[in-house]
Each structure stands twice: as C-alpha cells, then as structure tokens.
Amino acid sequence: MRLLRLAFLLAALVTVVAVVDAQHPPGLAGRWEGTLVPAVQRGSRDLHARSDRPRLPTVLIIRDAGDGTYKGTWESTSQAGITEIGEITTNGDIIRINVPNWVGFWEGTLSKDGSELKGKWTQNGLISPFTLKKTGAE
C-alpha cells in the first residue's frame, strides 16, 4: 500500500512539474537584439515606400525571476531610452511582453531552438513586425 501511495505521489509530482515547465518556456532568459522598423499609417504609399524610415536598434534583457516569472528591461538604444518590462506572460506557444511606460507590447513565439523571438510590436495602434535574436545568456 505504501509503495502504491508513493507511486501515485511521484506521478502527481511529475505532472505538476510538466505543467509548470510548459508555462515557463525554456531559453527565454537572456539578451535579445533586433531592429524595429515602425509601421506607417495605411494609405500612405509615399511613407511606406521610403527607405529612410526610422530603424530603432533594440535590446531586451530578460531575467528569470526565480518564482516562475520573468523580469527585464526594454532598451531603444538609438533613442537612449530604457524602461522596465511590466509583465511577461505565456499562453501556450504565445509570449507577450508588456511595456507599459511606452504604451506598447510585443507578442509572438520563441523558435524551437530558442534563438529567435518572432512576432509583432504594437504601439499607439500601429503594428510592426519585429524579430529579436538571442545574443547572450542572462
């Protein structure tokens, strides 16, 4: 009977660990870099075609907070702007990084090999494709 109870508890523990692990994508912590090219308003073909649209080098530092969550900073290096990330959430494969000080968020997925975050940056109603590559450890 003790052996059966132990086996049951072990199975329950493995299930809990698997669920927690699924909510906490491996490899998300680290240094991420990319260049944001902000979207322009629809209907403005002239602006959309311009090659001199702003290019904003961006660095994300994501740290494992140790309690099943992540913390971090979002830096627009060309604008000398750095701010704390408000919240990083996951829902299945979807990762969302909220940056409340800039009234924006990034949403997308982590590549299978953990080297790329591919998604979109949304700010003030504009949605811009934005991919970040992992350039270093946490």
PDB file of N, CA and C in Angstrom, residues 27-109:
ATOM      1  N   GLY A  27      14.774  28.843 -22.112  1.00  0.00           N
ATOM      2  CA  GLY A  27      15.594  29.644 -23.006  1.00  0.00           C
ATOM      3  C   GLY A  27      15.111  31.057 -23.227  1.00  0.00           C
ATOM      4  N   LEU A  28      14.070  31.499 -22.529  1.00  0.00           N
ATOM      5  CA  LEU A  28      13.578  32.859 -22.724  1.00  0.00           C
ATOM      6  C   LEU A  28      14.497  33.886 -22.055  1.00  0.00           C
ATOM      7  N   ALA A  29      15.123  33.509 -20.964  1.00  0.00           N
ATOM      8  CA  ALA A  29      16.038  34.426 -20.284  1.00  0.00           C
ATOM      9  C   ALA A  29      17.275  34.652 -21.146  1.00  0.00           C
ATOM     10  N   GLY A  30      17.736  35.894 -21.200  1.00  0.00           N
ATOM     11  CA  GLY A  30      18.942  36.210 -21.946  1.00  0.00           C
ATOM     12  C   GLY A  30      18.901  37.607 -22.528  1.00  0.00           C
ATOM     13  N   ARG A  31      19.875  37.871 -23.398  1.00  0.00           N
ATOM     14  CA  ARG A  31      19.967  39.163 -24.095  1.00  0.00           C
ATOM     15  C   ARG A  31      19.455  38.954 -25.520  1.00  0.00           C
ATOM     16  N   TRP A  32      18.511  39.797 -25.915  1.00  0.00           N
ATOM     17  CA  TRP A  32      17.876  39.714 -27.228  1.00  0.00           C
ATOM     18  C   TRP A  32      18.081  41.037 -27.952  1.00  0.00           C
ATOM     19  N   GLU A  33      18.422  40.977 -29.250  1.00  0.00           N
ATOM     20  CA  GLU A  33      18.642  42.194 -30.021  1.00  0.00           C
ATOM     21  C   GLU A  33      17.905  42.125 -31.346  1.00  0.00           C
ATOM     22  N   GLY A  34      17.419  43.279 -31.781  1.00  0.00           N
ATOM     23  CA  GLY A  34      16.752  43.391 -33.070  1.00  0.00           C
ATOM     24  C   GLY A  34      16.629  44.849 -33.449  1.00  0.00           C
ATOM     25  N   THR A  35      16.170  45.101 -34.666  1.00  0.00           N
ATOM     26  CA  THR A  35      15.962  46.466 -35.131  1.00  0.00           C
ATOM     27  C   THR A  35      14.498  46.633 -35.501  1.00  0.00           C
ATOM     28  N   LEU A  36      13.829  47.500 -34.776  1.00  0.00           N
ATOM     29  CA  LEU A  36      12.426  47.780 -35.027  1.00  0.00           C
ATOM     30  C   LEU A  36      12.313  48.833 -36.119  1.00  0.00           C
ATOM     31  N   VAL A  37      11.555  48.513 -37.167  1.00  0.00           N
ATOM     32  CA  VAL A  37      11.229  49.465 -38.221  1.00  0.00           C
ATOM     33  C   VAL A  37       9.736  49.741 -38.073  1.00  0.00           C
ATOM     34  N   PRO A  38       9.385  50.857 -37.416  1.00  0.00           N
ATOM     35  CA  PRO A  38       7.977  51.115 -37.116  1.00  0.00           C
ATOM     36  C   PRO A  38       7.114  51.151 -38.373  1.00  0.00           C
ATOM     37  N   ALA A  39       5.905  50.623 -38.238  1.00  0.00           N
ATOM     38  CA  ALA A  39       4.938  50.659 -39.332  1.00  0.00           C
ATOM     39  C   ALA A  39       4.507  52.104 -39.564  1.00  0.00           C
ATOM     40  N   VAL A  40       4.044  52.355 -40.767  1.00  0.00           N
ATOM     41  CA  VAL A  40       3.490  53.665 -41.094  1.00  0.00           C
ATOM     42  C   VAL A  40       1.988  53.500 -41.286  1.00  0.00           C
ATOM     43  N   GLN A  41       1.283  54.609 -41.245  1.00  0.00           N
ATOM     44  CA  GLN A  41      -0.163  54.560 -41.420  1.00  0.00           C
ATOM     45  C   GLN A  41      -0.516  53.938 -42.764  1.00  0.00           C
ATOM     46  N   ARG A  42      -1.558  53.156 -42.761  1.00  0.00           N
ATOM     47  CA  ARG A  42      -2.060  52.596 -44.025  1.00  0.00           C
ATOM     48  C   ARG A  42      -2.536  53.743 -44.901  1.00  0.00           C
ATOM     49  N   GLY A  43      -2.438  53.555 -46.196  1.00  0.00           N
ATOM     50  CA  GLY A  43      -2.909  54.572 -47.124  1.00  0.00           C
ATOM     51  C   GLY A  43      -1.833  55.571 -47.497  1.00  0.00           C
ATOM     52  N   SER A  44      -0.715  55.538 -46.815  1.00  0.00           N
ATOM     53  CA  SER A  44       0.362  56.460 -47.118  1.00  0.00           C
ATOM     54  C   SER A  44       1.437  55.701 -47.896  1.00  0.00           C
ATOM     55  N   ARG A  45       1.195  55.525 -49.190  1.00  0.00           N
ATOM     56  CA  ARG A  45       2.152  54.772 -50.022  1.00  0.00           C
ATOM     57  C   ARG A  45       3.515  55.448 -50.057  1.00  0.00           C
ATOM     58  N   ASP A  46       3.500  56.769 -50.039  1.00  0.00           N
ATOM     59  CA  ASP A  46       4.749  57.517 -50.092  1.00  0.00           C
ATOM     60  C   ASP A  46       5.628  57.186 -48.887  1.00  0.00           C
ATOM     61  N   LEU A  47       5.047  57.249 -47.685  1.00  0.00           N
ATOM     62  CA  LEU A  47       5.821  56.945 -46.488  1.00  0.00           C
ATOM     63  C   LEU A  47       6.221  55.480 -46.440  1.00  0.00           C
ATOM     64  N   HIS A  48       5.304  54.611 -46.845  1.00  0.00           N
ATOM     65  CA  HIS A  48       5.573  53.168 -46.775  1.00  0.00           C
ATOM     66  C   HIS A  48       6.754  52.792 -47.672  1.00  0.00           C
ATOM     67  N   ALA A  49       6.878  53.445 -48.809  1.00  0.00           N
ATOM     68  CA  ALA A  49       7.935  53.122 -49.763  1.00  0.00           C
ATOM     69  C   ALA A  49       9.278  53.744 -49.410  1.00  0.00           C
ATOM     70  N   ARG A  50       9.291  54.707 -48.518  1.00  0.00           N
ATOM     71  CA  ARG A  50      10.541  55.387 -48.180  1.00  0.00           C
ATOM     72  C   ARG A  50      11.540  54.429 -47.550  1.00  0.00           C
ATOM     73  N   SER A  51      12.763  54.514 -47.999  1.00  0.00           N
ATOM     74  CA  SER A  51      13.804  53.657 -47.434  1.00  0.00           C
ATOM     75  C   SER A  51      14.426  54.279 -46.186  1.00  0.00           C
ATOM     76  N   ASP A  52      14.108  55.546 -45.928  1.00  0.00           N
ATOM     77  CA  ASP A  52      14.702  56.215 -44.774  1.00  0.00           C
ATOM     78  C   ASP A  52      13.796  56.185 -43.538  1.00  0.00           C
ATOM     79  N   ARG A  53      12.867  55.224 -43.520  1.00  0.00           N
ATOM     80  CA  ARG A  53      12.035  55.078 -42.317  1.00  0.00           C
ATOM     81  C   ARG A  53      12.952  54.823 -41.129  1.00  0.00           C
ATOM     82  N   PRO A  54      12.533  55.224 -39.939  1.00  0.00           N
ATOM     83  CA  PRO A  54      13.393  55.035 -38.776  1.00  0.00           C
ATOM     84  C   PRO A  54      13.707  53.564 -38.520  1.00  0.00           C
ATOM     85  N   ARG A  55      14.922  53.324 -38.115  1.00  0.00           N
ATOM     86  CA  ARG A  55      15.344  51.985 -37.705  1.00  0.00           C
ATOM     87  C   ARG A  55      15.827  52.127 -36.271  1.00  0.00           C
ATOM     88  N   LEU A  56      15.170  51.391 -35.370  1.00  0.00           N
ATOM     89  CA  LEU A  56      15.427  51.561 -33.953  1.00  0.00           C
ATOM     90  C   LEU A  56      16.063  50.304 -33.359  1.00  0.00           C
ATOM     91  N   PRO A  57      17.398  50.298 -33.223  1.00  0.00           N
ATOM     92  CA  PRO A  57      18.050  49.156 -32.578  1.00  0.00           C
ATOM     93  C   PRO A  57      17.491  48.985 -31.165  1.00  0.00           C
ATOM     94  N   THR A  58      17.188  47.749 -30.820  1.00  0.00           N
ATOM     95  CA  THR A  58      16.531  47.461 -29.545  1.00  0.00           C
ATOM     96  C   THR A  58      17.228  46.304 -28.852  1.00  0.00           C
ATOM     97  N   VAL A  59      17.361  46.422 -27.532  1.00  0.00           N
ATOM     98  CA  VAL A  59      17.952  45.356 -26.718  1.00  0.00           C
ATOM     99  C   VAL A  59      16.965  45.010 -25.603  1.00  0.00           C
ATOM    100  N   LEU A  60      16.670  43.741 -25.487  1.00  0.00           N
ATOM    101  CA  LEU A  60      15.840  43.226 -24.400  1.00  0.00           C
ATOM    102  C   LEU A  60      16.719  42.401 -23.496  1.00  0.00           C
ATOM    103  N   ILE A  61      16.625  42.624 -22.209  1.00  0.00           N
ATOM    104  CA  ILE A  61      17.290  41.770 -21.231  1.00  0.00           C
ATOM    105  C   ILE A  61      16.174  41.100 -20.433  1.00  0.00           C
ATOM    106  N   ILE A  62      16.111  39.778 -20.513  1.00  0.00           N
ATOM    107  CA  ILE A  62      15.081  39.026 -19.794  1.00  0.00           C
ATOM    108  C   ILE A  62      15.769  38.154 -18.760  1.00  0.00           C
ATOM    109  N   ARG A  63      15.311  38.287 -17.504  1.00  0.00           N
ATOM    110  CA  ARG A  63      15.872  37.512 -16.399  1.00  0.00           C
ATOM    111  C   ARG A  63      14.801  36.608 -15.809  1.00  0.00           C
ATOM    112  N   ASP A  64      15.210  35.419 -15.417  1.00  0.00           N
ATOM    113  CA  ASP A  64      14.320  34.515 -14.691  1.00  0.00           C
ATOM    114  C   ASP A  64      14.212  35.052 -13.275  1.00  0.00           C
ATOM    115  N   ALA A  65      12.996  35.370 -12.837  1.00  0.00           N
ATOM    116  CA  ALA A  65      12.798  35.949 -11.504  1.00  0.00           C
ATOM    117  C   ALA A  65      12.895  34.905 -10.400  1.00  0.00           C
ATOM    118  N   GLY A  66      12.941  33.623 -10.759  1.00  0.00           N
ATOM    119  CA  GLY A  66      13.100  32.571  -9.765  1.00  0.00           C
ATOM    120  C   GLY A  66      11.801  32.110  -9.127  1.00  0.00           C
ATOM    121  N   ASP A  67      10.703  32.755  -9.486  1.00  0.00           N
ATOM    122  CA  ASP A  67       9.412  32.369  -8.918  1.00  0.00           C
ATOM    123  C   ASP A  67       8.428  31.916 -10.001  1.00  0.00           C
ATOM    124  N   GLY A  68       8.972  31.489 -11.144  1.00  0.00           N
ATOM    125  CA  GLY A  68       8.123  31.054 -12.256  1.00  0.00           C
ATOM    126  C   GLY A  68       7.750  32.185 -13.196  1.00  0.00           C
ATOM    127  N   THR A  69       8.298  33.383 -12.959  1.00  0.00           N
ATOM    128  CA  THR A  69       8.030  34.514 -13.835  1.00  0.00           C
ATOM    129  C   THR A  69       9.345  35.068 -14.379  1.00  0.00           C
ATOM    130  N   TYR A  70       9.210  36.010 -15.294  1.00  0.00           N
ATOM    131  CA  TYR A  70      10.373  36.697 -15.851  1.00  0.00           C
ATOM    132  C   TYR A  70      10.268  38.187 -15.561  1.00  0.00           C
ATOM    133  N   LYS A  71      11.410  38.849 -15.498  1.00  0.00           N
ATOM    134  CA  LYS A  71      11.529  40.298 -15.357  1.00  0.00           C
ATOM    135  C   LYS A  71      12.489  40.764 -16.443  1.00  0.00           C
ATOM    136  N   GLY A  72      12.555  42.067 -16.653  1.00  0.00           N
ATOM    137  CA  GLY A  72      13.528  42.516 -17.626  1.00  0.00           C
ATOM    138  C   GLY A  72      13.422  43.978 -17.973  1.00  0.00           C
ATOM    139  N   THR A  73      14.252  44.373 -18.946  1.00  0.00           N
ATOM    140  CA  THR A  73      14.269  45.748 -19.442  1.00  0.00           C
ATOM    141  C   THR A  73      14.177  45.744 -20.958  1.00  0.00           C
ATOM    142  N   TRP A  74      13.635  46.837 -21.483  1.00  0.00           N
ATOM    143  CA  TRP A  74      13.491  47.046 -22.920  1.00  0.00           C
ATOM    144  C   TRP A  74      14.224  48.346 -23.225  1.00  0.00           C
ATOM    145  N   GLU A  75      15.199  48.291 -24.132  1.00  0.00           N
ATOM    146  CA  GLU A  75      16.009  49.473 -24.421  1.00  0.00           C
ATOM    147  C   GLU A  75      15.992  49.788 -25.908  1.00  0.00           C
ATOM    148  N   SER A  76      15.653  51.022 -26.228  1.00  0.00           N
ATOM    149  CA  SER A  76      15.767  51.534 -27.590  1.00  0.00           C
ATOM    150  C   SER A  76      17.078  52.307 -27.628  1.00  0.00           C
ATOM    151  N   THR A  77      18.139  51.662 -28.119  1.00  0.00           N
ATOM    152  CA  THR A  77      19.485  52.230 -27.975  1.00  0.00           C
ATOM    153  C   THR A  77      19.670  53.540 -28.728  1.00  0.00           C
ATOM    154  N   SER A  78      19.077  53.689 -29.906  1.00  0.00           N
ATOM    155  CA  SER A  78      19.275  54.924 -30.669  1.00  0.00           C
ATOM    156  C   SER A  78      18.516  56.098 -30.055  1.00  0.00           C
ATOM    157  N   GLN A  79      17.511  55.797 -29.230  1.00  0.00           N
ATOM    158  CA  GLN A  79      16.747  56.852 -28.584  1.00  0.00           C
ATOM    159  C   GLN A  79      17.184  57.056 -27.130  1.00  0.00           C
ATOM    160  N   ALA A  80      18.207  56.344 -26.715  1.00  0.00           N
ATOM    161  CA  ALA A  80      18.714  56.406 -25.341  1.00  0.00           C
ATOM    162  C   ALA A  80      17.581  56.212 -24.334  1.00  0.00           C
ATOM    163  N   GLY A  81      16.678  55.303 -24.668  1.00  0.00           N
ATOM    164  CA  GLY A  81      15.545  55.044 -23.784  1.00  0.00           C
ATOM    165  C   GLY A  81      15.575  53.627 -23.250  1.00  0.00           C
ATOM    166  N   ILE A  82      15.437  53.484 -21.949  1.00  0.00           N
ATOM    167  CA  ILE A  82      15.398  52.165 -21.332  1.00  0.00           C
ATOM    168  C   ILE A  82      14.281  52.173 -20.285  1.00  0.00           C
ATOM    169  N   THR A  83      13.533  51.087 -20.245  1.00  0.00           N
ATOM    170  CA  THR A  83      12.435  51.001 -19.289  1.00  0.00           C
ATOM    171  C   THR A  83      12.254  49.564 -18.829  1.00  0.00           C
ATOM    172  N   GLU A  84      11.642  49.432 -17.676  1.00  0.00           N
ATOM    173  CA  GLU A  84      11.337  48.106 -17.150  1.00  0.00           C
ATOM    174  C   GLU A  84      10.197  47.489 -17.952  1.00  0.00           C
ATOM    175  N   ILE A  85      10.283  46.195 -18.166  1.00  0.00           N
ATOM    176  CA  ILE A  85       9.179  45.446 -18.756  1.00  0.00           C
ATOM    177  C   ILE A  85       8.145  45.274 -17.650  1.00  0.00           C
ATOM    178  N   GLY A  86       6.879  45.518 -17.981  1.00  0.00           N
ATOM    179  CA  GLY A  86       5.832  45.405 -16.980  1.00  0.00           C
ATOM    180  C   GLY A  86       5.516  43.966 -16.620  1.00  0.00           C
ATOM    181  N   GLU A  87       5.337  43.133 -17.643  1.00  0.00           N
ATOM    182  CA  GLU A  87       4.951  41.743 -17.414  1.00  0.00           C
ATOM    183  C   GLU A  87       5.281  40.926 -18.646  1.00  0.00           C
ATOM    184  N   ILE A  88       5.713  39.695 -18.414  1.00  0.00           N
ATOM    185  CA  ILE A  88       5.939  38.747 -19.498  1.00  0.00           C
ATOM    186  C   ILE A  88       5.020  37.565 -19.225  1.00  0.00           C
ATOM    187  N   THR A  89       4.114  37.297 -20.169  1.00  0.00           N
ATOM    188  CA  THR A  89       3.162  36.203 -19.979  1.00  0.00           C
ATOM    189  C   THR A  89       3.257  35.220 -21.136  1.00  0.00           C
ATOM    190  N   THR A  90       2.846  34.003 -20.855  1.00  0.00           N
ATOM    191  CA  THR A  90       2.801  32.981 -21.894  1.00  0.00           C
ATOM    192  C   THR A  90       1.425  32.332 -21.888  1.00  0.00           C
ATOM    193  N   ASN A  91       0.981  31.969 -23.075  1.00  0.00           N
ATOM    194  CA  ASN A  91      -0.271  31.248 -23.243  1.00  0.00           C
ATOM    195  C   ASN A  91      -0.032  30.245 -24.364  1.00  0.00           C
ATOM    196  N   GLY A  92       0.287  29.010 -23.974  1.00  0.00           N
ATOM    197  CA  GLY A  92       0.686  28.027 -24.979  1.00  0.00           C
ATOM    198  C   GLY A  92       2.021  28.444 -25.570  1.00  0.00           C
ATOM    199  N   ASP A  93       2.076  28.573 -26.894  1.00  0.00           N
ATOM    200  CA  ASP A  93       3.307  28.986 -27.577  1.00  0.00           C
ATOM    201  C   ASP A  93       3.463  30.506 -27.652  1.00  0.00           C
ATOM    202  N   ILE A  94       2.413  31.236 -27.315  1.00  0.00           N
ATOM    203  CA  ILE A  94       2.419  32.691 -27.462  1.00  0.00           C
ATOM    204  C   ILE A  94       3.053  33.350 -26.236  1.00  0.00           C
ATOM    205  N   ILE A  95       3.992  34.253 -26.519  1.00  0.00           N
ATOM    206  CA  ILE A  95       4.656  35.036 -25.463  1.00  0.00           C
ATOM    207  C   ILE A  95       4.244  36.488 -25.662  1.00  0.00           C
ATOM    208  N   ARG A  96       3.933  37.158 -24.568  1.00  0.00           N
ATOM    209  CA  ARG A  96       3.563  38.579 -24.631  1.00  0.00           C
ATOM    210  C   ARG A  96       4.430  39.344 -23.630  1.00  0.00           C
ATOM    211  N   ILE A  97       5.056  40.411 -24.115  1.00  0.00           N
ATOM    212  CA  ILE A  97       5.918  41.256 -23.298  1.00  0.00           C
ATOM    213  C   ILE A  97       5.294  42.654 -23.264  1.00  0.00           C
ATOM    214  N   ASN A  98       4.763  43.034 -22.120  1.00  0.00           N
ATOM    215  CA  ASN A  98       4.118  44.343 -21.965  1.00  0.00           C
ATOM    216  C   ASN A  98       5.136  45.388 -21.523  1.00  0.00           C
ATOM    217  N   VAL A  99       5.102  46.538 -22.174  1.00  0.00           N
ATOM    218  CA  VAL A  99       5.990  47.651 -21.850  1.00  0.00           C
ATOM    219  C   VAL A  99       5.097  48.871 -21.577  1.00  0.00           C
ATOM    220  N   PRO A 100       4.538  48.938 -20.366  1.00  0.00           N
ATOM    221  CA  PRO A 100       3.543  49.972 -20.078  1.00  0.00           C
ATOM    222  C   PRO A 100       4.057  51.410 -20.168  1.00  0.00           C
ATOM    223  N   ASN A 101       5.307  51.658 -19.862  1.00  0.00           N
ATOM    224  CA  ASN A 101       5.830  53.034 -19.938  1.00  0.00           C
ATOM    225  C   ASN A 101       5.834  53.567 -21.366  1.00  0.00           C
ATOM    226  N   TRP A 102       5.818  52.675 -22.357  1.00  0.00           N
ATOM    227  CA  TRP A 102       5.781  53.091 -23.752  1.00  0.00           C
ATOM    228  C   TRP A 102       4.440  52.757 -24.390  1.00  0.00           C
ATOM    229  N   VAL A 103       3.478  52.349 -23.567  1.00  0.00           N
ATOM    230  CA  VAL A 103       2.134  52.009 -24.022  1.00  0.00           C
ATOM    231  C   VAL A 103       2.210  51.081 -25.229  1.00  0.00           C
ATOM    232  N   GLY A 104       2.988  50.012 -25.064  1.00  0.00           N
ATOM    233  CA  GLY A 104       3.150  49.062 -26.151  1.00  0.00           C
ATOM    234  C   GLY A 104       3.382  47.661 -25.634  1.00  0.00           C
ATOM    235  N   PHE A 105       3.344  46.713 -26.574  1.00  0.00           N
ATOM    236  CA  PHE A 105       3.650  45.332 -26.232  1.00  0.00           C
ATOM    237  C   PHE A 105       4.157  44.589 -27.457  1.00  0.00           C
ATOM    238  N   TRP A 106       4.964  43.572 -27.187  1.00  0.00           N
ATOM    239  CA  TRP A 106       5.444  42.656 -28.218  1.00  0.00           C
ATOM    240  C   TRP A 106       4.723  41.341 -27.989  1.00  0.00           C
ATOM    241  N   GLU A 107       4.307  40.688 -29.074  1.00  0.00           N
ATOM    242  CA  GLU A 107       3.662  39.385 -28.950  1.00  0.00           C
ATOM    243  C   GLU A 107       4.131  38.500 -30.094  1.00  0.00           C
ATOM    244  N   GLY A 108       4.489  37.264 -29.748  1.00  0.00           N
ATOM    245  CA  GLY A 108       4.968  36.337 -30.758  1.00  0.00           C
ATOM    246  C   GLY A 108       5.354  35.005 -30.144  1.00  0.00           C
ATOM    247  N   THR A 109       6.292  34.336 -30.800  1.00  0.00           N
ATOM    248  CA  THR A 109       6.706  32.998 -30.368  1.00  0.00           C
ATOM    249  C   THR A 109       8.229  32.893 -30.294  1.00  0.00           C
TER     250      THR A 109
END
